[in-house]
Amino acid sequence: MKKTTLYLIICCALLSCRKEEVVVINPPAANVQITIDQVVNDSTLLLKWTPFSGDQFHKYLLTRVSTYMKDGRFGTYTEPIDSSTDRNHLSFKEEAMPYASDVYYYLYVKDATGRVIKYMGAAFYRRPNTLVNGFVTDVIYNKQKQWVYITEQKKISVVDCNSGRMIISKLFPVNIGYCYLGEWNGSSELYVPTVDGWLQILDAVTLEYKDKIYVAGYAVTSVVAVKGKLFVGSSDMSVGYSNCIKAYDRATKALTGRTGFWNNTRLVHLEQSDFEFIDITLNLIPTSTGYYQFDESGKVVVAKEDSYHGDFSVNAGIVRSFPDGQKFITSSSGTVFTKSLVFDRYIKQYGNYIDFAFNNDGSLIYAASGAEKKVDVITYPATTNVKKYETSLYPYKIFREGDVLFNVGRPVAGAQMNYLLVEKITL
């Protein structure tokens, strides 16, 4: 039986709320209001308001409106959090704030019949380090810590998969490309390509700046780090549209080699290999795919471009290496190619898959639907659907960790600008 636990992660949605209907009876002339008097910490506030001096006062009612996970359901909740018949009760300490990004407080005055005779205003609080607000572009999994790095146009947020809590976030002045998590000199690093031609190097735990490399061109679109070498997909067309893949030594930051067939591509490392990659174009129709092999010095040994150019479904946003690195899978149809760029088969032609994961030997493919709340389990090479895991979220990215599948999903299908949550599924 599937056990599912939902945790709130992060993205953006519009918060809508409806105030109680106000019955105006002898309204006072005084301008009463509610304010946030003190922020004690990120989840504790002191709210204060001016007294109501009008007729027919019976009690104050303070309500909170926020969007969060409650009792296994994600939604927008309006909840009464304080009430008093004392006219001089003019404050409330919020100590049970839900794990929500935007929190609204509304204060009302009611008469003895329960009718609202005065709406006294609202106070708004944006809780830090909770929900990511923006267009999500990718999710990277840190296997050692079981964290995910959620990348947006200009922001990276680090979230613990087991608790669902944001650990840290960092905002950039410009848009970022496909990032990569790697190791160098005994420490974990996050490599962040940016559209201004730079490759930023951050501490993967703190997101603090460590170093940077100027790659040139108007954008660096992707990066892969392997054994002290950094391989980037760039827009540096100083030698034409080709040779835009550039290799750098991490220690010296020296350029060691160039190759490639097109600018602005996404590089993907083939697992179990030292220096073998494929790349997929981001802004070229029909899409082009390449295969590359480098030596330990960072010089290219093999560079090969596909010969089919659009004959098969390929998507730079949906691509994973098989565990043995001999094949890769891409597109909503689950198009499988060998690393020699030979078409192998479709998992489901004209499918709606958005991401893939594997068992240890690649004989099972976990195929996450982008339009339905499910993850299919498909045998390879037979492509037989042998099982289905129902999800509570529409998947965006999935990661297998032993007998657990982390589903980074959305409450609304296909909405890029939305909340993201982590669903933990026991396989």
XYZ file of C-alpha atoms in Angstrom, residues 18-349:
332
model
C -13.583 37.066 0.753
C -14.302 39.366 3.672
C -17.385 38.845 5.786
C -20.384 40.894 4.772
C -20.592 44.054 6.861
C -23.916 45.326 8.207
C -23.330 48.998 8.980
C -25.185 50.156 12.110
C -24.292 53.545 13.551
C -20.682 53.436 12.315
C -18.240 55.460 14.372
C -16.426 58.437 12.912
C -13.028 57.295 14.213
C -10.598 55.705 11.762
C -9.779 52.363 13.393
C -7.096 50.065 12.039
C -5.017 46.933 12.654
C -1.236 46.829 12.277
C 1.707 44.511 12.804
C 3.333 46.079 15.838
C 6.292 43.688 16.140
C 7.872 40.829 14.192
C 9.228 38.596 16.942
C 10.631 36.012 14.530
C 9.735 34.621 11.110
C 6.610 32.883 12.474
C 5.574 35.056 15.446
C 3.904 38.466 15.205
C 2.348 40.949 17.613
C -0.799 42.487 16.111
C -2.366 45.628 17.582
C -5.405 47.728 16.748
C -7.105 50.907 17.803
C -10.259 50.601 19.938
C -13.759 50.541 18.515
C -15.851 53.291 20.079
C -19.158 52.876 18.268
C -22.499 51.516 19.376
C -23.647 47.909 19.631
C -20.184 46.502 20.270
C -20.215 42.882 21.365
C -16.840 41.424 20.372
C -13.758 41.653 18.195
C -13.113 38.827 15.726
C -9.678 38.331 14.179
C -9.376 35.973 11.197
C -6.377 34.717 9.262
C -6.369 33.883 5.551
C -3.496 31.904 4.036
C -2.728 29.170 1.525
C -1.005 26.079 2.866
C -1.219 22.334 3.492
C -3.796 21.346 6.114
C -4.896 17.821 6.973
C -3.367 16.496 3.771
C -5.082 19.058 1.542
C -3.566 22.122 -0.047
C -5.824 25.144 -0.198
C -6.696 28.650 0.960
C -8.114 28.671 4.478
C -9.956 31.384 6.419
C -9.709 30.716 10.142
C -10.778 32.640 13.275
C -7.741 32.959 15.537
C -8.829 35.425 18.239
C -12.051 36.747 19.758
C -12.839 38.953 22.748
C -15.859 40.754 24.230
C -13.545 43.202 25.969
C -13.593 46.527 24.105
C -10.076 47.215 25.426
C -8.650 43.927 24.126
C -6.402 45.555 21.510
C -3.668 43.052 20.675
C -2.982 39.454 19.728
C 0.253 37.480 19.565
C 0.323 35.123 16.564
C 2.311 32.050 17.582
C 0.649 29.338 15.471
C 1.319 30.685 11.999
C 0.894 28.058 9.252
C 3.705 27.279 6.827
C 2.502 29.756 4.234
C 4.133 32.538 2.307
C 1.477 35.260 2.341
C -0.579 35.655 5.517
C -3.505 38.093 5.808
C -5.180 39.191 9.058
C -8.684 40.710 9.058
C -10.316 42.329 12.090
C -14.099 42.710 12.517
C -16.481 44.019 15.161
C -19.692 42.060 15.727
C -22.903 42.864 17.563
C -24.768 40.549 19.937
C -26.590 38.856 17.041
C -23.316 37.918 15.350
C -23.591 40.487 12.583
C -20.462 42.339 11.479
C -20.987 46.042 12.166
C -17.451 47.195 11.420
C -14.600 45.950 9.260
C -11.516 47.345 10.971
C -8.977 46.681 8.278
C -6.293 44.164 7.379
C -2.625 43.473 8.014
C -0.371 41.562 5.622
C 2.763 39.563 6.399
C 5.067 37.809 3.932
C 6.781 35.001 5.787
C 10.389 34.557 4.618
C 11.897 31.296 3.372
C 8.690 29.410 2.782
C 7.341 29.463 -0.777
C 9.231 30.156 -3.980
C 7.662 32.931 -5.993
C 8.400 32.800 -9.698
C 8.715 30.644 -12.790
C 10.385 27.349 -11.922
C 12.899 26.201 -14.534
C 14.492 23.088 -13.027
C 14.983 20.993 -9.886
C 18.322 19.431 -8.870
C 18.552 16.632 -6.322
C 21.276 16.417 -3.674
C 21.462 12.687 -2.948
C 23.770 13.000 0.034
C 21.589 15.449 1.954
C 18.226 14.631 0.335
C 17.737 18.252 -0.592
C 16.351 19.751 -3.769
C 17.604 22.933 -5.397
C 14.654 24.629 -7.062
C 15.767 27.064 -9.733
C 13.654 29.919 -10.997
C 14.426 32.653 -13.482
C 16.504 34.593 -10.953
C 16.380 32.562 -7.781
C 17.583 29.322 -6.202
C 15.854 27.814 -3.170
C 17.158 24.836 -1.204
C 14.507 22.611 0.380
C 14.777 19.569 2.629
C 12.814 16.718 1.006
C 11.993 15.040 4.316
C 10.753 18.070 6.240
C 9.601 20.178 3.304
C 11.211 23.232 4.873
C 13.205 25.772 2.948
C 16.782 25.867 4.181
C 18.121 28.838 2.276
C 17.526 30.846 -0.889
C 19.518 33.208 -3.078
C 18.385 35.860 -5.525
C 20.424 36.767 -8.620
C 20.366 40.055 -10.532
C 20.002 38.248 -13.869
C 18.394 35.078 -15.194
C 20.138 31.760 -14.631
C 20.511 28.646 -16.777
C 20.666 24.917 -16.034
C 22.746 24.521 -12.876
C 24.797 21.570 -11.670
C 25.774 20.131 -8.299
C 29.356 18.857 -8.019
C 32.313 18.166 -5.756
C 35.695 19.861 -5.797
C 38.587 19.850 -3.368
C 36.540 18.071 -0.716
C 33.542 20.390 -0.747
C 30.171 20.452 -2.460
C 29.687 23.233 -5.003
C 26.764 24.554 -7.019
C 27.605 25.843 -10.489
C 25.250 28.543 -11.735
C 25.384 29.798 -15.342
C 23.963 33.267 -15.922
C 22.743 35.223 -18.938
C 25.471 37.852 -18.606
C 28.207 35.446 -19.718
C 29.448 34.349 -16.301
C 29.597 31.018 -14.492
C 29.041 31.532 -10.773
C 30.489 29.016 -8.286
C 28.669 28.774 -4.946
C 29.029 26.756 -1.783
C 26.271 24.148 -2.174
C 25.367 24.200 1.530
C 25.278 27.941 2.214
C 24.871 29.324 -1.336
C 27.675 31.727 -0.533
C 29.772 33.000 -3.419
C 33.120 31.228 -3.914
C 34.379 32.079 -7.393
C 33.369 32.810 -10.963
C 34.566 32.296 -14.518
C 33.912 34.621 -17.424
C 32.732 32.406 -20.282
C 31.835 35.229 -22.721
C 28.821 35.603 -24.969
C 25.478 36.970 -23.892
C 24.445 33.848 -21.936
C 25.729 30.681 -20.357
C 22.865 28.211 -20.693
C 24.093 25.079 -18.883
C 26.998 23.540 -17.003
C 28.267 20.079 -15.994
C 31.083 19.473 -13.475
C 33.142 16.266 -13.560
C 36.453 15.511 -11.813
C 37.792 19.039 -11.650
C 36.593 20.080 -15.093
C 33.685 22.376 -15.923
C 31.847 22.025 -19.222
C 29.484 24.816 -20.250
C 26.988 25.430 -22.992
C 27.478 29.028 -24.041
C 26.555 31.669 -26.603
C 30.165 32.670 -27.230
C 30.134 32.848 -31.039
C 33.572 34.389 -31.390
C 34.422 31.468 -33.672
C 30.916 31.011 -35.116
C 27.839 29.021 -34.102
C 29.955 25.926 -33.510
C 32.518 25.449 -30.732
C 30.232 27.039 -28.150
C 30.758 24.218 -25.659
C 33.731 25.273 -23.565
C 35.748 23.243 -21.047
C 37.507 24.854 -18.063
C 39.818 23.630 -15.362
C 38.189 24.239 -11.971
C 41.473 24.919 -10.174
C 43.060 27.331 -12.653
C 39.884 28.483 -14.463
C 41.841 28.073 -17.704
C 40.033 27.219 -20.950
C 41.116 23.699 -21.930
C 38.982 22.918 -24.967
C 36.082 23.878 -27.234
C 33.637 21.908 -29.316
C 29.960 21.758 -30.216
C 27.726 22.301 -33.195
C 25.355 25.010 -31.948
C 25.190 27.775 -29.378
C 22.805 27.785 -26.402
C 22.495 24.110 -25.555
C 21.767 22.058 -22.466
C 24.566 19.672 -21.520
C 23.703 16.363 -19.806
C 26.317 14.115 -18.213
C 26.062 10.423 -19.081
C 26.205 8.510 -15.806
C 29.041 6.069 -15.032
C 31.255 7.923 -17.495
C 34.028 10.368 -16.714
C 33.772 12.825 -19.554
C 30.894 11.816 -21.857
C 27.955 14.121 -22.501
C 25.060 14.800 -24.799
C 23.642 18.226 -25.492
C 20.283 19.417 -26.805
C 19.657 22.807 -28.401
C 17.413 25.247 -26.556
C 16.513 27.728 -29.299
C 16.812 25.774 -32.551
C 14.002 24.223 -34.600
C 14.248 21.393 -35.445
C 16.045 20.388 -32.265
C 19.607 19.135 -32.623
C 21.390 16.651 -30.349
C 25.123 16.062 -29.981
C 27.429 13.573 -28.267
C 30.866 14.481 -26.861
C 33.746 12.756 -25.178
C 36.624 14.602 -23.536
C 39.914 13.405 -22.109
C 41.179 14.109 -18.584
C 42.859 17.324 -19.695
C 39.559 18.746 -20.927
C 40.243 18.378 -24.641
C 37.580 16.967 -26.936
C 38.136 13.445 -28.286
C 34.794 12.779 -30.010
C 32.129 15.178 -31.228
C 29.129 13.854 -33.125
C 25.882 15.481 -34.193
C 22.644 13.612 -34.803
C 21.579 12.917 -38.381
C 17.805 13.020 -37.915
C 17.104 16.672 -36.892
C 13.480 16.579 -35.805
C 12.514 13.074 -36.891
C 11.989 12.096 -33.244
C 10.635 13.889 -30.176
C 13.419 15.604 -28.209
C 13.050 18.083 -25.344
C 15.905 19.797 -23.525
C 13.682 20.313 -20.475
C 12.874 16.596 -20.171
C 16.041 14.514 -20.344
C 17.748 11.905 -18.140
C 20.706 9.569 -18.534
C 20.128 5.848 -17.992
C 22.028 4.519 -14.944
C 24.671 2.815 -17.127
C 25.234 5.922 -19.241
C 24.788 3.989 -22.478
C 21.416 5.567 -23.287
C 19.336 8.622 -22.466
C 15.623 9.364 -22.431
C 13.936 12.605 -23.435
C 10.595 14.244 -24.343
C 7.034 13.648 -23.191
C 6.998 10.456 -25.267
C 9.993 8.972 -23.475
C 12.223 8.871 -26.538
C 15.195 6.584 -25.885
C 18.487 7.054 -27.759
C 21.796 5.299 -27.426
C 24.746 7.520 -26.571
C 25.761 7.103 -30.220
C 22.589 9.101 -30.988
C 20.786 6.129 -32.528
C 17.033 6.057 -31.931
C 16.043 3.095 -29.778
C 12.310 3.323 -29.025
C 9.483 5.361 -27.532
C 8.236 4.537 -24.053
C 4.842 5.866 -25.105
C 4.611 7.782 -28.351
